[in-house]
Amino acid sequence: MVHERIHTGKKPHECKTCGKCFSIAKDLRVHERVHTGEKPYECQECAKCFSTSVGLRSHEKLHTGERPYECKHCGKCFSQLSSLRVHKRVHTGEKPYECKHCGKCYRRTGHLRIHERIHTGEKPYECKQCGKCFSQKGNLRKHEELHTKAKEKPYECKQCGKSFSQAGYLKIHARVHTGEKPYECQECAKCFSTSVGLRSHEKLHTGERPYECKHCGKCFSQSSSLRVHERVHTGEKPYECKHCGKCYRRTGHLRIHERIHTGENPYECKQCGKCFNQKGNLRKHEELHKKAKSPNRHTKECPSKSFRRKRKQAGTERLDIRTNNSLTQSETGCSGMVVPQLAITGKHSCWICQEEMGSEDLLHRHYENHMRHVHEDGL
């Protein structure tokens, strides 16, 4: 009768705590120990306890060194038959456990359960000190080390003096100074200093974005990106400036802001030595050097010389760049210098040298430079 339940799928024995059902009463009793924490089977060697006799027997093989199950492909031995079966999938490529949300497959049920938490958002492992939750027990353990070693950072970088709680973190940090990037993308050959950075980059090629925002449906390739994005909806700004109290959603934004107070300008132009507090500002500045080296697109002459030639050809007539053909002293870019009021068209193109500008404001400034040359020449 009990055996028939294998075929019928009948499971009459239900757990009152979680609702899980079993076909055999014995299996239910073993399961209930998950909730009660009961572990009646004790190892005689090390006193470690287990909830099942099978778990104890498997553990005892660690003490005896017994590994009777050998892989025919590579000769590796295992203490449990189930471990050998899982290992064989490395050779066969079999991945029988498929995610019902995205179709990704795994060799182990445990790996599938961990993966599915990406979709469900489940984080069952909570830090008792700060309440932060994690989807994996290993990540919780690493996090707890931050609390225990918050004041202990024995590994110091010889280059910049920054300290770390683990030797591995120091090794990764050292690549900032050495420029070492040992992890290469097989698709585009781009290199990264960390394996995490490489895995994140590879998702750009695959298009994988498994982390979806519950508020707006936007998807992300990294869980960290999703967490930062969710602050847009919650309004959370956890990073506060210790100087003025201004708050930010990202640590990077806070670091940039703090340079206003510290005066730090870490990005230096190699051509002129000018320093900037943001990498983007340095890039914009470097473009000015590139443009300065490139000749004028429409004339090899200095724009002021080109302007003077046009002025000479025009004789004593005023430049007709105003709608009423006149200039006024009230419209000046600097003291005593006349700047023409521009008849702006759809394009922001200079009438004098034909150079195109990005906006009306930039075009006004550009004309102001022309007028400065006129003023200096006494025209």
Coordinates of C-alpha atoms in Angstrom, one line a residue:
M1 CA 0.0 0.0 0.0
V2 CA 2.8 2.4 0.9
H3 CA 4.7 1.4 -2.2
E4 CA 1.6 2.2 -4.4
R5 CA 1.9 5.8 -3.4
I6 CA 5.1 6.1 -5.5
H7 CA 2.9 5.4 -8.5
T8 CA -0.2 7.3 -7.5
G9 CA 1.7 10.3 -6.1
K10 CA -0.5 10.3 -2.9
K11 CA 1.1 12.1 0.0
P12 CA -1.2 11.9 3.0
H13 CA 1.2 13.0 5.7
E14 CA 1.4 16.8 5.9
C15 CA 3.7 18.9 8.0
K16 CA 1.7 21.3 10.3
T17 CA 4.5 23.9 10.3
C18 CA 5.1 24.4 6.6
G19 CA 2.5 22.3 4.8
K20 CA 4.9 20.0 3.0
C21 CA 3.5 16.5 2.3
F22 CA 5.0 13.1 2.4
S23 CA 4.0 9.6 1.4
I24 CA 5.5 7.9 4.5
A25 CA 5.0 8.9 8.1
K26 CA 8.7 8.3 8.8
D27 CA 9.8 10.9 6.2
L28 CA 7.5 13.4 7.9
R29 CA 9.1 12.7 11.3
V30 CA 12.6 13.3 9.9
H31 CA 11.4 16.4 8.1
E32 CA 9.9 17.9 11.3
R33 CA 13.4 18.0 12.8
V34 CA 14.2 20.8 10.4
H35 CA 11.7 22.9 12.4
T36 CA 12.4 21.6 15.9
G37 CA 16.2 21.5 15.4
E38 CA 16.4 18.0 16.9
K39 CA 19.6 16.1 16.0
P40 CA 19.5 12.8 17.8
Y41 CA 22.5 11.2 15.9
E42 CA 25.9 12.1 17.4
C43 CA 29.3 11.4 16.0
Q44 CA 31.5 9.5 18.5
E45 CA 34.7 11.1 17.1
C46 CA 33.9 14.8 17.2
A47 CA 30.5 15.0 18.9
K48 CA 28.9 16.6 15.9
C49 CA 25.1 15.9 15.7
F50 CA 22.9 15.1 12.8
S51 CA 19.1 14.9 12.2
T52 CA 19.4 11.6 10.2
S53 CA 21.4 8.4 10.5
V54 CA 22.3 8.7 6.8
G55 CA 23.9 12.1 7.5
L56 CA 25.9 10.7 10.5
R57 CA 27.2 7.7 8.4
S58 CA 28.2 10.0 5.6
H59 CA 30.0 12.3 8.1
E60 CA 31.9 9.3 9.8
K61 CA 33.6 8.6 6.5
L62 CA 35.4 11.9 6.9
H63 CA 37.2 10.4 9.9
T64 CA 37.9 7.0 8.4
G65 CA 38.9 8.5 5.0
E66 CA 36.7 5.9 3.3
R67 CA 35.8 6.9 -0.3
P68 CA 34.4 3.8 -2.0
Y69 CA 32.8 5.5 -5.0
E70 CA 35.2 6.2 -7.8
C71 CA 34.6 8.1 -11.0
K72 CA 35.4 6.0 -14.1
H73 CA 36.2 9.1 -16.1
C74 CA 38.8 10.8 -13.9
G75 CA 39.4 8.5 -11.0
K76 CA 38.2 10.9 -8.3
C77 CA 36.7 9.2 -5.3
F78 CA 33.7 10.1 -3.1
S79 CA 32.3 9.0 0.2
Q80 CA 28.7 9.1 -1.0
L81 CA 27.1 7.6 -4.1
S82 CA 25.0 10.7 -4.5
S83 CA 28.1 12.9 -4.7
L84 CA 29.5 10.6 -7.4
R85 CA 26.3 10.9 -9.4
V86 CA 26.4 14.7 -9.3
H87 CA 30.1 14.7 -10.2
K88 CA 29.6 12.6 -13.3
R89 CA 27.5 15.4 -14.7
V90 CA 30.7 17.4 -15.1
H91 CA 31.8 14.9 -17.7
T92 CA 28.5 14.3 -19.3
G93 CA 27.4 17.9 -19.3
E94 CA 24.0 16.9 -18.0
K95 CA 22.1 19.7 -16.2
P96 CA 18.7 18.2 -15.3
Y97 CA 17.4 21.0 -13.0
E98 CA 15.8 23.9 -15.0
C99 CA 14.7 27.3 -13.8
K100 CA 10.9 27.7 -14.5
H101 CA 11.4 31.5 -14.7
C102 CA 14.2 31.8 -17.3
G103 CA 15.1 28.3 -18.4
K104 CA 18.7 28.3 -17.0
C105 CA 19.8 24.8 -16.1
Y106 CA 21.9 23.4 -13.2
R107 CA 23.6 20.2 -12.2
R108 CA 22.5 20.4 -8.5
T109 CA 19.1 21.1 -7.0
G110 CA 20.8 23.3 -4.4
H111 CA 22.2 25.6 -7.1
L112 CA 18.8 25.9 -8.7
R113 CA 17.2 26.9 -5.4
I114 CA 19.8 29.6 -4.9
H115 CA 19.3 30.8 -8.5
E116 CA 15.5 31.0 -8.2
R117 CA 15.9 33.5 -5.3
I118 CA 17.0 36.0 -7.9
H119 CA 13.5 35.9 -9.4
T120 CA 11.6 35.5 -6.1
G121 CA 13.7 38.0 -4.2
E122 CA 13.9 35.5 -1.2
K123 CA 16.7 36.3 1.2
P124 CA 16.4 33.8 4.1
Y125 CA 19.8 34.4 5.8
E126 CA 19.7 37.5 8.0
C127 CA 22.6 39.2 9.9
K128 CA 21.8 39.3 13.6
Q129 CA 23.9 42.4 14.1
C130 CA 22.5 44.8 11.4
G131 CA 19.4 42.9 10.0
K132 CA 20.8 42.8 6.4
C133 CA 19.5 39.7 4.5
F134 CA 21.2 37.5 2.0
S135 CA 20.2 34.8 -0.5
Q136 CA 23.2 32.6 0.3
K137 CA 24.6 31.4 3.6
G138 CA 28.2 32.0 2.3
N139 CA 27.4 35.6 1.6
L140 CA 26.1 36.0 5.1
R141 CA 29.3 34.6 6.6
K142 CA 31.4 37.0 4.6
H143 CA 29.2 39.9 5.7
E144 CA 29.5 38.8 9.4
E145 CA 33.2 39.0 9.1
L146 CA 32.9 42.7 8.3
H147 CA 31.4 43.2 11.8
T148 CA 33.9 41.0 13.6
K149 CA 36.9 42.5 11.7
A150 CA 35.5 46.1 11.4
K151 CA 38.4 47.4 13.4
E152 CA 40.9 44.8 12.3
K153 CA 42.5 45.6 8.9
P154 CA 46.0 44.0 9.1
Y155 CA 46.7 44.0 5.4
E156 CA 48.1 47.3 4.2
C157 CA 48.8 48.4 0.7
K158 CA 52.5 49.5 0.4
Q159 CA 51.6 51.9 -2.5
C160 CA 48.9 54.0 -0.9
G161 CA 48.5 52.8 2.7
K162 CA 44.9 51.6 2.3
S163 CA 44.1 48.7 4.7
F164 CA 42.0 45.6 4.2
S165 CA 40.5 42.9 6.4
Q166 CA 41.5 40.0 4.1
A167 CA 44.6 39.3 2.1
G168 CA 42.5 38.5 -1.0
Y169 CA 41.0 42.1 -0.9
L170 CA 44.5 43.5 -0.8
K171 CA 45.6 41.4 -3.8
I172 CA 42.7 42.7 -5.8
H173 CA 43.3 46.3 -4.8
A174 CA 47.0 46.0 -5.8
R175 CA 45.9 45.7 -9.4
V176 CA 44.8 49.3 -9.3
H177 CA 48.4 50.3 -9.0
T178 CA 50.0 47.6 -11.2
G179 CA 47.3 47.8 -13.9
E180 CA 47.0 44.0 -14.0
K181 CA 43.8 42.7 -15.6
P182 CA 44.0 38.9 -15.7
Y183 CA 40.4 38.2 -16.7
E184 CA 39.8 38.5 -20.4
C185 CA 36.4 38.5 -22.2
Q186 CA 36.3 35.7 -24.9
E187 CA 33.9 37.8 -27.1
C188 CA 35.7 41.1 -27.3
A189 CA 39.1 40.6 -25.6
K190 CA 38.4 43.3 -23.0
C191 CA 40.2 42.7 -19.8
F192 CA 39.2 43.1 -16.1
S193 CA 41.0 43.1 -12.8
T194 CA 38.3 40.9 -11.1
S195 CA 36.3 37.9 -12.1
V196 CA 33.2 39.7 -10.9
G197 CA 33.8 42.5 -13.3
L198 CA 34.3 40.0 -16.2
R199 CA 31.0 38.2 -15.4
S200 CA 29.1 41.4 -15.3
H201 CA 30.6 42.5 -18.6
E202 CA 29.8 39.2 -20.3
K203 CA 26.1 39.9 -19.6
L204 CA 26.3 42.8 -22.1
H205 CA 27.0 40.2 -24.8
T206 CA 24.4 37.7 -23.8
G207 CA 21.8 40.4 -23.0
E208 CA 21.0 38.7 -19.8
R209 CA 19.2 40.9 -17.3
P210 CA 17.7 38.7 -14.6
Y211 CA 17.1 41.3 -12.0
E212 CA 13.7 43.1 -12.5
C213 CA 12.4 46.1 -10.6
K214 CA 9.1 45.3 -9.0
H215 CA 8.0 49.0 -9.2
C216 CA 8.6 49.8 -12.9
G217 CA 9.7 46.5 -14.5
K218 CA 13.1 47.8 -15.6
C219 CA 15.7 44.9 -15.7
F220 CA 19.3 44.9 -14.8
S221 CA 22.3 42.6 -15.3
Q222 CA 23.5 43.0 -11.7
S223 CA 21.6 42.8 -8.4
S224 CA 23.7 45.7 -7.1
S225 CA 22.4 47.9 -10.0
L226 CA 18.8 46.9 -9.1
R227 CA 19.3 47.8 -5.4
V228 CA 20.7 51.3 -6.4
H229 CA 17.8 51.8 -8.9
E230 CA 15.1 50.9 -6.3
R231 CA 16.3 53.9 -4.3
V232 CA 14.7 56.1 -7.1
H233 CA 11.3 54.7 -6.0
T234 CA 11.9 54.6 -2.3
G235 CA 13.7 57.9 -2.1
E236 CA 16.4 56.3 0.1
K237 CA 19.8 58.2 0.1
P238 CA 21.9 56.2 2.6
Y239 CA 25.3 57.9 1.9
E240 CA 25.7 61.2 3.8
C241 CA 28.4 63.8 3.5
K242 CA 30.1 64.2 6.9
H243 CA 31.0 67.8 6.0
C244 CA 27.6 69.3 5.1
G245 CA 25.0 66.5 5.6
K246 CA 24.0 66.2 1.9
C247 CA 22.8 62.7 1.1
Y248 CA 23.3 60.5 -2.1
R249 CA 22.0 57.3 -3.5
R250 CA 25.4 56.1 -4.6
T251 CA 28.8 56.0 -2.8
G252 CA 30.5 57.2 -6.0
H253 CA 28.4 60.3 -6.1
L254 CA 29.2 61.0 -2.4
R255 CA 33.0 60.6 -3.1
I256 CA 32.8 63.1 -6.0
H257 CA 30.8 65.5 -3.8
E258 CA 33.3 65.3 -0.9
R259 CA 36.1 66.5 -3.2
I260 CA 34.4 69.9 -3.1
H261 CA 35.2 70.0 0.6
T262 CA 38.6 68.4 0.5
G263 CA 39.8 70.1 -2.7
E264 CA 41.0 66.8 -4.1
N265 CA 41.5 66.9 -7.9
P266 CA 42.9 63.4 -8.7
Y267 CA 42.5 63.5 -12.5
E268 CA 45.5 65.4 -14.1
C269 CA 45.8 66.4 -17.7
K270 CA 49.1 65.0 -19.1
Q271 CA 49.5 67.8 -21.6
C272 CA 49.2 70.9 -19.4
G273 CA 49.1 69.5 -15.8
K274 CA 45.7 71.0 -15.0
C275 CA 43.7 68.8 -12.4
F276 CA 40.1 68.0 -12.1
N277 CA 37.8 66.3 -9.5
Q278 CA 35.9 64.2 -12.1
K279 CA 37.1 62.0 -14.9
G280 CA 34.4 63.4 -17.2
N281 CA 35.7 66.9 -16.7
L282 CA 39.2 65.8 -17.6
R283 CA 37.9 64.2 -20.8
K284 CA 36.1 67.4 -21.9
H285 CA 39.3 69.4 -21.1
E286 CA 41.5 67.0 -23.2
E287 CA 39.1 67.6 -26.2
L288 CA 40.1 71.2 -26.1
H289 CA 43.8 70.2 -26.7
K290 CA 42.8 68.0 -29.6
K291 CA 40.7 70.8 -31.2
A292 CA 43.5 73.3 -30.7
K293 CA 45.9 71.1 -32.6
S294 CA 43.5 70.5 -35.5
P295 CA 43.4 73.2 -38.2
N296 CA 40.3 75.3 -38.9
R297 CA 38.0 73.3 -41.1
H298 CA 37.2 76.2 -43.5
T299 CA 40.4 78.3 -43.4
K300 CA 44.0 77.8 -42.4
E301 CA 44.1 81.4 -41.1
C302 CA 43.4 82.5 -37.6
P303 CA 39.7 83.4 -37.3
S304 CA 40.6 87.0 -36.3
K305 CA 42.7 87.4 -39.5
S306 CA 39.9 86.0 -41.6
F307 CA 37.6 88.4 -39.9
R308 CA 39.9 91.4 -40.6
R309 CA 40.1 90.4 -44.3
K310 CA 36.4 90.4 -44.6
R311 CA 36.3 93.7 -42.7
K312 CA 38.9 95.3 -45.1
Q313 CA 37.0 94.1 -48.2
A314 CA 33.8 95.7 -46.8
G315 CA 35.5 99.1 -46.6
T316 CA 33.8 101.4 -44.1
E317 CA 30.5 99.5 -44.0
R318 CA 29.5 98.0 -40.7
L319 CA 29.1 94.2 -40.5
D320 CA 25.5 93.3 -41.2
I321 CA 24.9 90.7 -38.5
R322 CA 22.1 92.7 -36.8
T323 CA 18.6 93.0 -38.2
N324 CA 18.9 96.8 -38.0
N325 CA 22.6 96.9 -39.2
S326 CA 23.8 98.6 -36.1
L327 CA 25.7 97.8 -32.9
T328 CA 25.1 99.1 -29.4
Q329 CA 27.4 99.6 -26.4
S330 CA 24.9 98.0 -24.0
E331 CA 25.5 94.6 -25.6
T332 CA 29.0 93.8 -24.5
G333 CA 30.9 90.7 -23.4
C334 CA 33.5 92.7 -21.5
S335 CA 34.1 96.3 -20.7
G336 CA 34.2 98.6 -23.7
M337 CA 33.8 95.8 -26.2
V338 CA 31.0 95.7 -28.7
V339 CA 29.4 92.3 -29.2
P340 CA 26.9 91.9 -32.1
Q341 CA 23.3 90.9 -31.4
L342 CA 23.0 87.7 -33.5
A343 CA 20.2 87.0 -36.0
I344 CA 20.0 83.3 -34.8
T345 CA 18.9 80.8 -37.4
G346 CA 18.1 77.1 -37.0
K347 CA 21.9 76.2 -37.2
H348 CA 24.4 77.6 -34.7
S349 CA 26.9 78.5 -37.4
C350 CA 29.4 81.4 -37.2
W351 CA 28.8 83.9 -40.0
I352 CA 32.4 85.0 -39.9
C353 CA 34.4 81.7 -39.9
Q354 CA 31.6 79.2 -40.6
E355 CA 32.4 77.1 -37.5
E356 CA 29.3 75.4 -36.1
M357 CA 28.6 75.6 -32.3
G358 CA 26.6 73.3 -30.1
S359 CA 24.2 75.9 -28.8
E360 CA 23.1 79.5 -29.1
D361 CA 24.9 80.4 -25.9
L362 CA 28.2 79.0 -27.2
L363 CA 27.7 80.9 -30.5
H364 CA 27.3 84.1 -28.6
R365 CA 30.6 83.4 -26.7
H366 CA 32.3 82.5 -30.0
Y367 CA 31.3 85.9 -31.6
E368 CA 32.5 87.6 -28.4
N369 CA 36.0 86.2 -29.2
H370 CA 35.8 87.6 -32.7
M371 CA 34.8 91.0 -31.3
R372 CA 37.7 90.9 -28.8
H373 CA 40.2 90.7 -31.8
V374 CA 38.4 93.6 -33.4
H375 CA 38.6 95.7 -30.2
E376 CA 42.3 94.9 -29.8
D377 CA 43.1 96.0 -33.4
G378 CA 41.2 99.3 -32.9
L379 CA 38.6 98.6 -35.6

